[in-house]
Amino acid sequence: MRQNSVRKEGARRRAPHASDRGREDGAHDGAARSRKPSEKGGEPPEGNGRHRRGTSGGERPPRRKRGVLRWSATVLSVLILGTAGAGYLYYQYLNGNIETDDLNLGEHRAPEPTPNAAGQTPLNILLIGSDARDSKANQKLGGAKDTFGSQPLADVQMLLHLSADRTNMSVVSMPRDTLLQIPKCTDPDDGKVYPETGPRYMTNESLGRGGPGCTVATWEKLTNIHINHFMMVDFAGVVSMADAIGGVPVCVDKNIHSRTSSGKGSGLKLKKGTTEIKGEQALQWLRTRYGFEGGTDISRAKAQHMYMNALVRKLRENTGLTSPNKLRKLADKATRALKVDDGLGDIKELYDLGNELKKVSPNRTTMTTMPFEYVGARVIPKPGDAEQLFRLVRDDIPLDGKGKKKPAKEKASDDPAAADDKIAVQVQNGTRTDVEAPVSGRAGVVAQLLAGKGFTKAAPDTSTAPVEEKTVVRYPSKELEGDAQRVAKSLGLPLSAAKKSTDVSGVTLIVGADWREGDAPPKAKKKDDTTPDSADALSGSDKKACMKVDPAYTW
């Protein structure tokens, strides 16, 4: 059941940018949600139109300090539905609580993962939180009166990856100030088209370019990870669910009071040691930047990871959730807090998802942050390390280093290869790189090598060749797959180097930048399947984790 979006028709004036607003811990985990009086209770909030955010070229001035609730309470909702089974008690009522939106507003999708031997595929869910102040409750919790009803920012972005065999789960957080390219997105409500941005736009601006589906498209463009679902939650939802769960234990190594001399800060005040927090105090914990060591989004993300781990452990133990009434109350509040894609727009789908997630034990859950490096006051994905983390998720390799995925056995073509001297092979020179010109005459040299191996019909192709990082054998149709694999094997290449492509008319060997010299392509290096240290991994079973407090914020 799709409820009306809060986005209004037509173009809007430019709302003040977050850097103009001067928010303190101001961008929080909240979703802009419409409310039906008959289903949500009360009248819809006033001034909840989403103003369009203008963008301009060039560098933006550094944002003034503001915060963000960087934890997605959506994990709570899906786990409780799976753990408690309460959703079926009043199916239609809970269905009426759920609001949906389009999954992906971009033009292209990342490829779906290949099923494992048992036919299972991983599940990827993007958890999004915005800084929207779209209701009186959210305004009271979030503060910053001048931002009421303005364009929200996707200041919480966490990718939850559930392995194909359901034995392990990973969470990857992305810092809100990450600079990247946002793809072309089309608003599903008014048809407005947002063109592709330059390479240095802040990731949190993706939400204002049509909705959460643009944030999903941005993640897929950056990571090439296929995302199955998204979930968003608002301020009020975090507080109400934290109350319903009865509190979550968190730890600080000193007394902490998140408040600056100018009045900024989340207001969190805790004594040294472990404290059970709930309600607004839980929201304060998740928003706190001023007070934790470092005072950055990164330290705040670490605090959110600790909270999520403790929350999941508590849900699995069913602590404080012993009565049907408490379970119903929590299920009600969880579904009211959510905005999801159409694929999760029914309580049955949420229930099934919860059942899948609860199969993973805390000691096989790993929280990470996207490796990054600073560019001024902002960050960019760290070259090498960020792609390494994304590849592990794409390839469904556990981030905890346990039960590593075995390499898939290469499958030979069902179509037998012709005799070597009957296989016509075009050889192209694809040795050009970003910094080096192609090796002159390379196609002819390799064609002669193939002829010496018995492929007497091998011939150089002098037409412009595509640039290839690695040597590859392309073929246009299934009946030539066996021939292409035979060429690859004769050169010592893996069978996977033979790839189907409509860009060629016959078996075509493209000599890549990896084979600029020598009589044979280089042997592929064994992949490093370890999680980068820069991802700052935290195990879900770590009960001793404790946030370090900045001495300037003790009392």
PDB file of C-alpha atoms in Angstrom, residues 228-494:
ATOM      1  CA  ASN A 228      17.637  -5.235  -3.209  1.00  0.00           C
ATOM      2  CA  HIS A 229      15.837  -2.905  -0.784  1.00  0.00           C
ATOM      3  CA  PHE A 230      16.059   0.328   1.158  1.00  0.00           C
ATOM      4  CA  MET A 231      14.621   1.369   4.536  1.00  0.00           C
ATOM      5  CA  MET A 232      14.324   4.815   6.181  1.00  0.00           C
ATOM      6  CA  VAL A 233      13.269   5.902   9.673  1.00  0.00           C
ATOM      7  CA  ASP A 234      12.577   9.280  11.346  1.00  0.00           C
ATOM      8  CA  PHE A 235      13.519  10.925  14.675  1.00  0.00           C
ATOM      9  CA  ALA A 236      10.249  10.129  16.370  1.00  0.00           C
ATOM     10  CA  GLY A 237      10.480   6.521  15.232  1.00  0.00           C
ATOM     11  CA  VAL A 238      13.912   6.095  16.787  1.00  0.00           C
ATOM     12  CA  VAL A 239      12.694   7.437  20.113  1.00  0.00           C
ATOM     13  CA  SER A 240       9.468   5.436  20.197  1.00  0.00           C
ATOM     14  CA  MET A 241      11.166   2.158  19.286  1.00  0.00           C
ATOM     15  CA  ALA A 242      13.976   2.747  21.761  1.00  0.00           C
ATOM     16  CA  ASP A 243      11.301   3.208  24.432  1.00  0.00           C
ATOM     17  CA  ALA A 244       9.478   0.072  23.358  1.00  0.00           C
ATOM     18  CA  ILE A 245      12.607  -2.084  23.472  1.00  0.00           C
ATOM     19  CA  GLY A 246      13.212  -1.000  27.059  1.00  0.00           C
ATOM     20  CA  GLY A 247      16.727   0.366  26.736  1.00  0.00           C
ATOM     21  CA  VAL A 248      20.049  -0.616  25.150  1.00  0.00           C
ATOM     22  CA  PRO A 249      23.385  -0.808  27.037  1.00  0.00           C
ATOM     23  CA  VAL A 250      26.166   1.576  25.936  1.00  0.00           C
ATOM     24  CA  CYS A 251      29.551   2.363  27.450  1.00  0.00           C
ATOM     25  CA  VAL A 252      31.775   5.458  27.836  1.00  0.00           C
ATOM     26  CA  ASP A 253      35.239   5.500  29.409  1.00  0.00           C
ATOM     27  CA  LYS A 254      34.630   8.828  31.206  1.00  0.00           C
ATOM     28  CA  ASN A 255      31.681  10.929  32.315  1.00  0.00           C
ATOM     29  CA  ILE A 256      30.398  12.710  29.213  1.00  0.00           C
ATOM     30  CA  HIS A 257      28.279  15.797  28.572  1.00  0.00           C
ATOM     31  CA  SER A 258      27.859  16.676  24.895  1.00  0.00           C
ATOM     32  CA  ARG A 259      27.493  20.437  25.163  1.00  0.00           C
ATOM     33  CA  THR A 260      29.779  23.245  23.978  1.00  0.00           C
ATOM     34  CA  SER A 261      30.153  26.693  25.523  1.00  0.00           C
ATOM     35  CA  SER A 262      28.013  28.082  22.698  1.00  0.00           C
ATOM     36  CA  GLY A 263      25.207  25.599  23.409  1.00  0.00           C
ATOM     37  CA  LYS A 264      25.908  23.108  20.633  1.00  0.00           C
ATOM     38  CA  GLY A 265      25.917  19.378  21.187  1.00  0.00           C
ATOM     39  CA  SER A 266      23.399  16.565  21.484  1.00  0.00           C
ATOM     40  CA  GLY A 267      22.932  17.088  25.238  1.00  0.00           C
ATOM     41  CA  LEU A 268      23.947  13.515  26.054  1.00  0.00           C
ATOM     42  CA  LYS A 269      25.001  13.239  29.692  1.00  0.00           C
ATOM     43  CA  LEU A 270      26.180   9.878  31.034  1.00  0.00           C
ATOM     44  CA  LYS A 271      28.355   8.581  33.833  1.00  0.00           C
ATOM     45  CA  LYS A 272      31.465   6.531  33.162  1.00  0.00           C
ATOM     46  CA  GLY A 273      30.749   2.866  32.489  1.00  0.00           C
ATOM     47  CA  THR A 274      27.705   1.092  31.040  1.00  0.00           C
ATOM     48  CA  THR A 275      24.235   2.668  31.000  1.00  0.00           C
ATOM     49  CA  GLU A 276      20.931   1.424  29.592  1.00  0.00           C
ATOM     50  CA  ILE A 277      19.645   4.209  27.352  1.00  0.00           C
ATOM     51  CA  LYS A 278      16.285   4.608  25.658  1.00  0.00           C
ATOM     52  CA  GLY A 279      13.973   7.237  24.215  1.00  0.00           C
ATOM     53  CA  GLU A 280      15.478  10.683  23.699  1.00  0.00           C
ATOM     54  CA  GLN A 281      18.648   9.633  25.445  1.00  0.00           C
ATOM     55  CA  ALA A 282      19.150   6.956  22.767  1.00  0.00           C
ATOM     56  CA  LEU A 283      18.634   9.615  20.107  1.00  0.00           C
ATOM     57  CA  GLN A 284      21.236  11.795  21.821  1.00  0.00           C
ATOM     58  CA  TRP A 285      23.746   8.943  21.810  1.00  0.00           C
ATOM     59  CA  LEU A 286      23.231   8.340  18.120  1.00  0.00           C
ATOM     60  CA  ARG A 287      23.549  12.052  17.303  1.00  0.00           C
ATOM     61  CA  THR A 288      26.602  12.784  19.444  1.00  0.00           C
ATOM     62  CA  ARG A 289      29.700  14.121  17.762  1.00  0.00           C
ATOM     63  CA  TYR A 290      30.849  16.717  20.288  1.00  0.00           C
ATOM     64  CA  GLY A 291      32.139  14.638  23.166  1.00  0.00           C
ATOM     65  CA  PHE A 292      33.456  11.458  21.594  1.00  0.00           C
ATOM     66  CA  GLU A 293      37.174  11.368  20.927  1.00  0.00           C
ATOM     67  CA  GLY A 294      37.951  12.946  17.564  1.00  0.00           C
ATOM     68  CA  GLY A 295      34.667  14.840  17.381  1.00  0.00           C
ATOM     69  CA  THR A 296      34.005  13.643  13.816  1.00  0.00           C
ATOM     70  CA  ASP A 297      31.417  11.710  11.859  1.00  0.00           C
ATOM     71  CA  ILE A 298      33.763   8.744  12.036  1.00  0.00           C
ATOM     72  CA  SER A 299      33.720   8.564  15.831  1.00  0.00           C
ATOM     73  CA  ARG A 300      29.948   9.029  15.750  1.00  0.00           C
ATOM     74  CA  ALA A 301      29.605   6.118  13.289  1.00  0.00           C
ATOM     75  CA  LYS A 302      31.625   3.962  15.694  1.00  0.00           C
ATOM     76  CA  ALA A 303      29.193   4.832  18.503  1.00  0.00           C
ATOM     77  CA  GLN A 304      26.285   3.898  16.270  1.00  0.00           C
ATOM     78  CA  HIS A 305      27.899   0.551  15.441  1.00  0.00           C
ATOM     79  CA  MET A 306      28.261  -0.186  19.155  1.00  0.00           C
ATOM     80  CA  TYR A 307      24.611   0.689  19.711  1.00  0.00           C
ATOM     81  CA  MET A 308      23.436  -1.497  16.828  1.00  0.00           C
ATOM     82  CA  ASN A 309      25.460  -4.456  18.064  1.00  0.00           C
ATOM     83  CA  ALA A 310      24.050  -4.134  21.588  1.00  0.00           C
ATOM     84  CA  LEU A 311      20.543  -3.724  20.189  1.00  0.00           C
ATOM     85  CA  VAL A 312      20.766  -6.862  18.058  1.00  0.00           C
ATOM     86  CA  ARG A 313      22.087  -8.878  20.997  1.00  0.00           C
ATOM     87  CA  LYS A 314      19.227  -7.659  23.162  1.00  0.00           C
ATOM     88  CA  LEU A 315      16.620  -8.507  20.539  1.00  0.00           C
ATOM     89  CA  ARG A 316      18.006 -12.012  20.128  1.00  0.00           C
ATOM     90  CA  GLU A 317      17.873 -12.511  23.892  1.00  0.00           C
ATOM     91  CA  ASN A 318      14.315 -11.082  23.975  1.00  0.00           C
ATOM     92  CA  THR A 319      15.290  -9.092  27.071  1.00  0.00           C
ATOM     93  CA  GLY A 320      12.385  -6.896  28.172  1.00  0.00           C
ATOM     94  CA  LEU A 321      10.076  -8.290  25.501  1.00  0.00           C
ATOM     95  CA  THR A 322       8.271 -10.976  27.400  1.00  0.00           C
ATOM     96  CA  SER A 323       4.632  -9.978  26.925  1.00  0.00           C
ATOM     97  CA  PRO A 324       2.501 -10.031  23.743  1.00  0.00           C
ATOM     98  CA  ASN A 325       1.412  -6.470  24.484  1.00  0.00           C
ATOM     99  CA  LYS A 326       5.023  -5.214  24.391  1.00  0.00           C
ATOM    100  CA  LEU A 327       5.648  -7.094  21.175  1.00  0.00           C
ATOM    101  CA  ARG A 328       2.544  -5.624  19.521  1.00  0.00           C
ATOM    102  CA  LYS A 329       3.497  -2.150  20.694  1.00  0.00           C
ATOM    103  CA  LEU A 330       6.987  -2.479  19.273  1.00  0.00           C
ATOM    104  CA  ALA A 331       5.747  -3.863  15.951  1.00  0.00           C
ATOM    105  CA  ASP A 332       3.293  -0.960  15.696  1.00  0.00           C
ATOM    106  CA  LYS A 333       5.943   1.672  16.380  1.00  0.00           C
ATOM    107  CA  ALA A 334       8.470   0.015  14.082  1.00  0.00           C
ATOM    108  CA  THR A 335       6.137  -0.051  11.079  1.00  0.00           C
ATOM    109  CA  ARG A 336       4.999   3.536  11.703  1.00  0.00           C
ATOM    110  CA  ALA A 337       8.620   4.686  11.600  1.00  0.00           C
ATOM    111  CA  LEU A 338       9.470   3.065   8.260  1.00  0.00           C
ATOM    112  CA  LYS A 339       9.600   4.132   4.661  1.00  0.00           C
ATOM    113  CA  VAL A 340      10.604   1.227   2.402  1.00  0.00           C
ATOM    114  CA  ASP A 341      10.688   0.225  -1.255  1.00  0.00           C
ATOM    115  CA  ASP A 342       7.697  -1.544  -2.800  1.00  0.00           C
ATOM    116  CA  GLY A 343       9.378  -4.928  -2.320  1.00  0.00           C
ATOM    117  CA  LEU A 344       9.075  -4.511   1.464  1.00  0.00           C
ATOM    118  CA  GLY A 345       5.736  -2.712   1.450  1.00  0.00           C
ATOM    119  CA  ASP A 346       3.823  -5.568   3.074  1.00  0.00           C
ATOM    120  CA  ILE A 347       4.154  -6.873   6.631  1.00  0.00           C
ATOM    121  CA  LYS A 348       4.660 -10.387   5.238  1.00  0.00           C
ATOM    122  CA  GLU A 349       7.810  -9.256   3.395  1.00  0.00           C
ATOM    123  CA  LEU A 350       9.133  -7.567   6.537  1.00  0.00           C
ATOM    124  CA  TYR A 351       8.361 -10.663   8.587  1.00  0.00           C
ATOM    125  CA  ASP A 352      10.184 -12.908   6.108  1.00  0.00           C
ATOM    126  CA  LEU A 353      13.136 -10.527   6.024  1.00  0.00           C
ATOM    127  CA  GLY A 354      13.305 -10.557   9.805  1.00  0.00           C
ATOM    128  CA  ASN A 355      13.411 -14.348   9.763  1.00  0.00           C
ATOM    129  CA  GLU A 356      16.341 -14.229   7.349  1.00  0.00           C
ATOM    130  CA  LEU A 357      18.287 -11.695   9.414  1.00  0.00           C
ATOM    131  CA  LYS A 358      17.871 -13.512  12.709  1.00  0.00           C
ATOM    132  CA  LYS A 359      19.667 -16.553  11.281  1.00  0.00           C
ATOM    133  CA  VAL A 360      22.957 -14.689  11.746  1.00  0.00           C
ATOM    134  CA  SER A 361      24.534 -14.788  15.198  1.00  0.00           C
ATOM    135  CA  PRO A 362      26.217 -11.645  16.627  1.00  0.00           C
ATOM    136  CA  ASN A 363      29.680 -13.219  16.338  1.00  0.00           C
ATOM    137  CA  ARG A 364      29.207 -13.402  12.545  1.00  0.00           C
ATOM    138  CA  THR A 365      28.064  -9.779  12.269  1.00  0.00           C
ATOM    139  CA  THR A 366      30.680  -7.189  11.289  1.00  0.00           C
ATOM    140  CA  MET A 367      30.281  -3.396  11.355  1.00  0.00           C
ATOM    141  CA  THR A 368      32.626  -1.346   9.143  1.00  0.00           C
ATOM    142  CA  THR A 369      33.096   2.172   7.804  1.00  0.00           C
ATOM    143  CA  MET A 370      34.016   2.808   4.167  1.00  0.00           C
ATOM    144  CA  PRO A 371      37.773   3.465   4.042  1.00  0.00           C
ATOM    145  CA  PHE A 372      38.309   7.159   3.294  1.00  0.00           C
ATOM    146  CA  GLU A 373      40.858   9.929   3.089  1.00  0.00           C
ATOM    147  CA  TYR A 374      40.385  13.637   3.685  1.00  0.00           C
ATOM    148  CA  VAL A 375      40.099  16.267   0.967  1.00  0.00           C
ATOM    149  CA  GLY A 376      39.953  19.460   2.968  1.00  0.00           C
ATOM    150  CA  ALA A 377      37.024  19.156   5.361  1.00  0.00           C
ATOM    151  CA  ARG A 378      35.377  16.409   3.267  1.00  0.00           C
ATOM    152  CA  VAL A 379      36.343  12.824   2.469  1.00  0.00           C
ATOM    153  CA  ILE A 380      36.626  10.625  -0.611  1.00  0.00           C
ATOM    154  CA  PRO A 381      36.742   6.810  -0.847  1.00  0.00           C
ATOM    155  CA  LYS A 382      40.300   5.701  -0.078  1.00  0.00           C
ATOM    156  CA  PRO A 383      41.921   4.405  -3.264  1.00  0.00           C
ATOM    157  CA  GLY A 384      42.462   0.663  -3.097  1.00  0.00           C
ATOM    158  CA  ASP A 385      40.974   0.044   0.334  1.00  0.00           C
ATOM    159  CA  ALA A 386      37.442   1.258  -0.435  1.00  0.00           C
ATOM    160  CA  GLU A 387      37.222  -0.813  -3.612  1.00  0.00           C
ATOM    161  CA  GLN A 388      38.647  -3.789  -1.718  1.00  0.00           C
ATOM    162  CA  LEU A 389      35.809  -3.551   0.815  1.00  0.00           C
ATOM    163  CA  PHE A 390      33.193  -3.133  -1.926  1.00  0.00           C
ATOM    164  CA  ARG A 391      34.607  -6.147  -3.808  1.00  0.00           C
ATOM    165  CA  LEU A 392      34.382  -8.349  -0.722  1.00  0.00           C
ATOM    166  CA  VAL A 393      30.707  -7.424  -0.392  1.00  0.00           C
ATOM    167  CA  ARG A 394      30.084  -7.946  -4.136  1.00  0.00           C
ATOM    168  CA  ASP A 395      31.773 -11.350  -4.018  1.00  0.00           C
ATOM    169  CA  ASP A 396      29.926 -12.303  -0.810  1.00  0.00           C
ATOM    170  CA  ILE A 397      33.158 -12.826   1.135  1.00  0.00           C
ATOM    171  CA  PRO A 398      32.707 -12.587   4.936  1.00  0.00           C
ATOM    172  CA  LEU A 399      34.275  -9.477   6.436  1.00  0.00           C
ATOM    173  CA  ASP A 400      35.065 -11.348   9.650  1.00  0.00           C
ATOM    174  CA  GLY A 401      37.536 -13.615   7.835  1.00  0.00           C
ATOM    175  CA  LYS A 402      35.662 -16.773   8.828  1.00  0.00           C
ATOM    176  CA  GLY A 403      34.363 -19.370   6.408  1.00  0.00           C
ATOM    177  CA  LYS A 404      35.882 -17.691   3.377  1.00  0.00           C
ATOM    178  CA  LYS A 405      34.084 -18.312   0.134  1.00  0.00           C
ATOM    179  CA  LYS A 406      35.694 -20.995  -1.994  1.00  0.00           C
ATOM    180  CA  PRO A 407      36.561 -19.947  -5.545  1.00  0.00           C
ATOM    181  CA  ALA A 408      33.874 -20.977  -7.973  1.00  0.00           C
ATOM    182  CA  LYS A 409      34.881 -23.882 -10.165  1.00  0.00           C
ATOM    183  CA  GLU A 410      35.178 -22.752 -13.737  1.00  0.00           C
ATOM    184  CA  LYS A 411      32.711 -24.387 -16.068  1.00  0.00           C
ATOM    185  CA  ALA A 412      33.803 -25.487 -19.504  1.00  0.00           C
ATOM    186  CA  SER A 413      31.479 -24.732 -22.382  1.00  0.00           C
ATOM    187  CA  ASP A 414      28.958 -27.342 -23.470  1.00  0.00           C
ATOM    188  CA  ASP A 415      29.923 -26.465 -27.032  1.00  0.00           C
ATOM    189  CA  PRO A 416      33.081 -28.366 -28.021  1.00  0.00           C
ATOM    190  CA  ALA A 417      35.916 -26.359 -29.563  1.00  0.00           C
ATOM    191  CA  ALA A 418      36.947 -26.794 -33.173  1.00  0.00           C
ATOM    192  CA  ALA A 419      40.453 -27.929 -34.052  1.00  0.00           C
ATOM    193  CA  ASP A 420      43.038 -25.256 -33.301  1.00  0.00           C
ATOM    194  CA  ASP A 421      43.893 -24.736 -36.969  1.00  0.00           C
ATOM    195  CA  LYS A 422      40.193 -24.206 -37.773  1.00  0.00           C
ATOM    196  CA  ILE A 423      39.596 -21.431 -35.219  1.00  0.00           C
ATOM    197  CA  ALA A 424      39.786 -17.965 -36.753  1.00  0.00           C
ATOM    198  CA  VAL A 425      41.165 -15.519 -34.177  1.00  0.00           C
ATOM    199  CA  GLN A 426      41.335 -11.749 -34.594  1.00  0.00           C
ATOM    200  CA  VAL A 427      44.028 -10.204 -32.374  1.00  0.00           C
ATOM    201  CA  GLN A 428      43.600  -6.601 -31.239  1.00  0.00           C
ATOM    202  CA  ASN A 429      46.056  -4.332 -29.444  1.00  0.00           C
ATOM    203  CA  GLY A 430      44.393  -3.083 -26.249  1.00  0.00           C
ATOM    204  CA  THR A 431      47.610  -2.235 -24.416  1.00  0.00           C
ATOM    205  CA  ARG A 432      46.950   1.505 -24.123  1.00  0.00           C
ATOM    206  CA  THR A 433      46.699   2.871 -20.579  1.00  0.00           C
ATOM    207  CA  ASP A 434      45.866   6.257 -19.103  1.00  0.00           C
ATOM    208  CA  VAL A 435      49.544   7.116 -19.053  1.00  0.00           C
ATOM    209  CA  GLU A 436      51.088   4.916 -21.770  1.00  0.00           C
ATOM    210  CA  ALA A 437      50.565   4.647 -25.513  1.00  0.00           C
ATOM    211  CA  PRO A 438      49.774   1.217 -26.992  1.00  0.00           C
ATOM    212  CA  VAL A 439      52.765  -1.031 -27.689  1.00  0.00           C
ATOM    213  CA  SER A 440      53.447  -0.732 -31.406  1.00  0.00           C
ATOM    214  CA  GLY A 441      52.898  -3.958 -33.386  1.00  0.00           C
ATOM    215  CA  ARG A 442      51.734  -5.899 -30.341  1.00  0.00           C
ATOM    216  CA  ALA A 443      48.746  -7.489 -32.144  1.00  0.00           C
ATOM    217  CA  GLY A 444      51.020  -8.888 -34.855  1.00  0.00           C
ATOM    218  CA  VAL A 445      53.508 -10.317 -32.356  1.00  0.00           C
ATOM    219  CA  VAL A 446      50.792 -12.111 -30.391  1.00  0.00           C
ATOM    220  CA  ALA A 447      49.121 -13.367 -33.586  1.00  0.00           C
ATOM    221  CA  GLN A 448      52.438 -15.010 -34.507  1.00  0.00           C
ATOM    222  CA  LEU A 449      52.624 -16.560 -31.029  1.00  0.00           C
ATOM    223  CA  LEU A 450      49.177 -18.075 -31.536  1.00  0.00           C
ATOM    224  CA  ALA A 451      50.142 -19.352 -34.987  1.00  0.00           C
ATOM    225  CA  GLY A 452      53.128 -21.084 -33.392  1.00  0.00           C
ATOM    226  CA  LYS A 453      50.716 -22.819 -31.010  1.00  0.00           C
ATOM    227  CA  GLY A 454      48.693 -24.205 -33.936  1.00  0.00           C
ATOM    228  CA  PHE A 455      46.137 -21.394 -34.406  1.00  0.00           C
ATOM    229  CA  THR A 456      47.176 -20.839 -37.990  1.00  0.00           C
ATOM    230  CA  LYS A 457      44.139 -18.631 -38.711  1.00  0.00           C
ATOM    231  CA  ALA A 458      45.170 -16.069 -36.094  1.00  0.00           C
ATOM    232  CA  ALA A 459      45.613 -12.612 -37.626  1.00  0.00           C
ATOM    233  CA  PRO A 460      46.207  -9.093 -36.304  1.00  0.00           C
ATOM    234  CA  ASP A 461      43.309  -6.626 -36.481  1.00  0.00           C
ATOM    235  CA  THR A 462      44.583  -3.118 -37.228  1.00  0.00           C
ATOM    236  CA  SER A 463      41.316  -1.383 -36.403  1.00  0.00           C
ATOM    237  CA  THR A 464      41.071   0.712 -33.245  1.00  0.00           C
ATOM    238  CA  ALA A 465      41.018  -1.617 -30.264  1.00  0.00           C
ATOM    239  CA  PRO A 466      39.290  -1.022 -26.952  1.00  0.00           C
ATOM    240  CA  VAL A 467      41.463  -0.351 -23.927  1.00  0.00           C
ATOM    241  CA  GLU A 468      41.619  -3.435 -21.707  1.00  0.00           C
ATOM    242  CA  GLU A 469      43.286  -3.618 -18.305  1.00  0.00           C
ATOM    243  CA  LYS A 470      43.534  -7.397 -18.595  1.00  0.00           C
ATOM    244  CA  THR A 471      43.860  -9.648 -21.620  1.00  0.00           C
ATOM    245  CA  VAL A 472      40.515 -11.094 -22.658  1.00  0.00           C
ATOM    246  CA  VAL A 473      39.039 -13.346 -25.360  1.00  0.00           C
ATOM    247  CA  ARG A 474      35.660 -12.153 -26.579  1.00  0.00           C
ATOM    248  CA  TYR A 475      33.125 -14.091 -28.628  1.00  0.00           C
ATOM    249  CA  PRO A 476      29.716 -13.035 -30.026  1.00  0.00           C
ATOM    250  CA  SER A 477      27.509 -16.085 -29.553  1.00  0.00           C
ATOM    251  CA  LYS A 478      27.137 -19.359 -27.649  1.00  0.00           C
ATOM    252  CA  GLU A 479      28.367 -21.535 -30.533  1.00  0.00           C
ATOM    253  CA  LEU A 480      31.796 -19.865 -30.370  1.00  0.00           C
ATOM    254  CA  GLU A 481      32.180 -20.114 -26.583  1.00  0.00           C
ATOM    255  CA  GLY A 482      34.136 -23.377 -26.780  1.00  0.00           C
ATOM    256  CA  ASP A 483      36.517 -21.910 -29.364  1.00  0.00           C
ATOM    257  CA  ALA A 484      37.117 -18.814 -27.213  1.00  0.00           C
ATOM    258  CA  GLN A 485      37.814 -20.933 -24.126  1.00  0.00           C
ATOM    259  CA  ARG A 486      40.261 -23.045 -26.139  1.00  0.00           C
ATOM    260  CA  VAL A 487      42.222 -19.906 -27.131  1.00  0.00           C
ATOM    261  CA  ALA A 488      42.234 -18.694 -23.528  1.00  0.00           C
ATOM    262  CA  LYS A 489      43.451 -22.064 -22.230  1.00  0.00           C
ATOM    263  CA  SER A 490      46.254 -22.255 -24.776  1.00  0.00           C
ATOM    264  CA  LEU A 491      47.612 -18.948 -23.450  1.00  0.00           C
ATOM    265  CA  GLY A 492      47.374 -20.004 -19.805  1.00  0.00           C
ATOM    266  CA  LEU A 493      44.402 -17.720 -19.163  1.00  0.00           C
ATOM    267  CA  PRO A 494      41.486 -18.854 -16.940  1.00  0.00           C
TER     268      PRO A 494
END
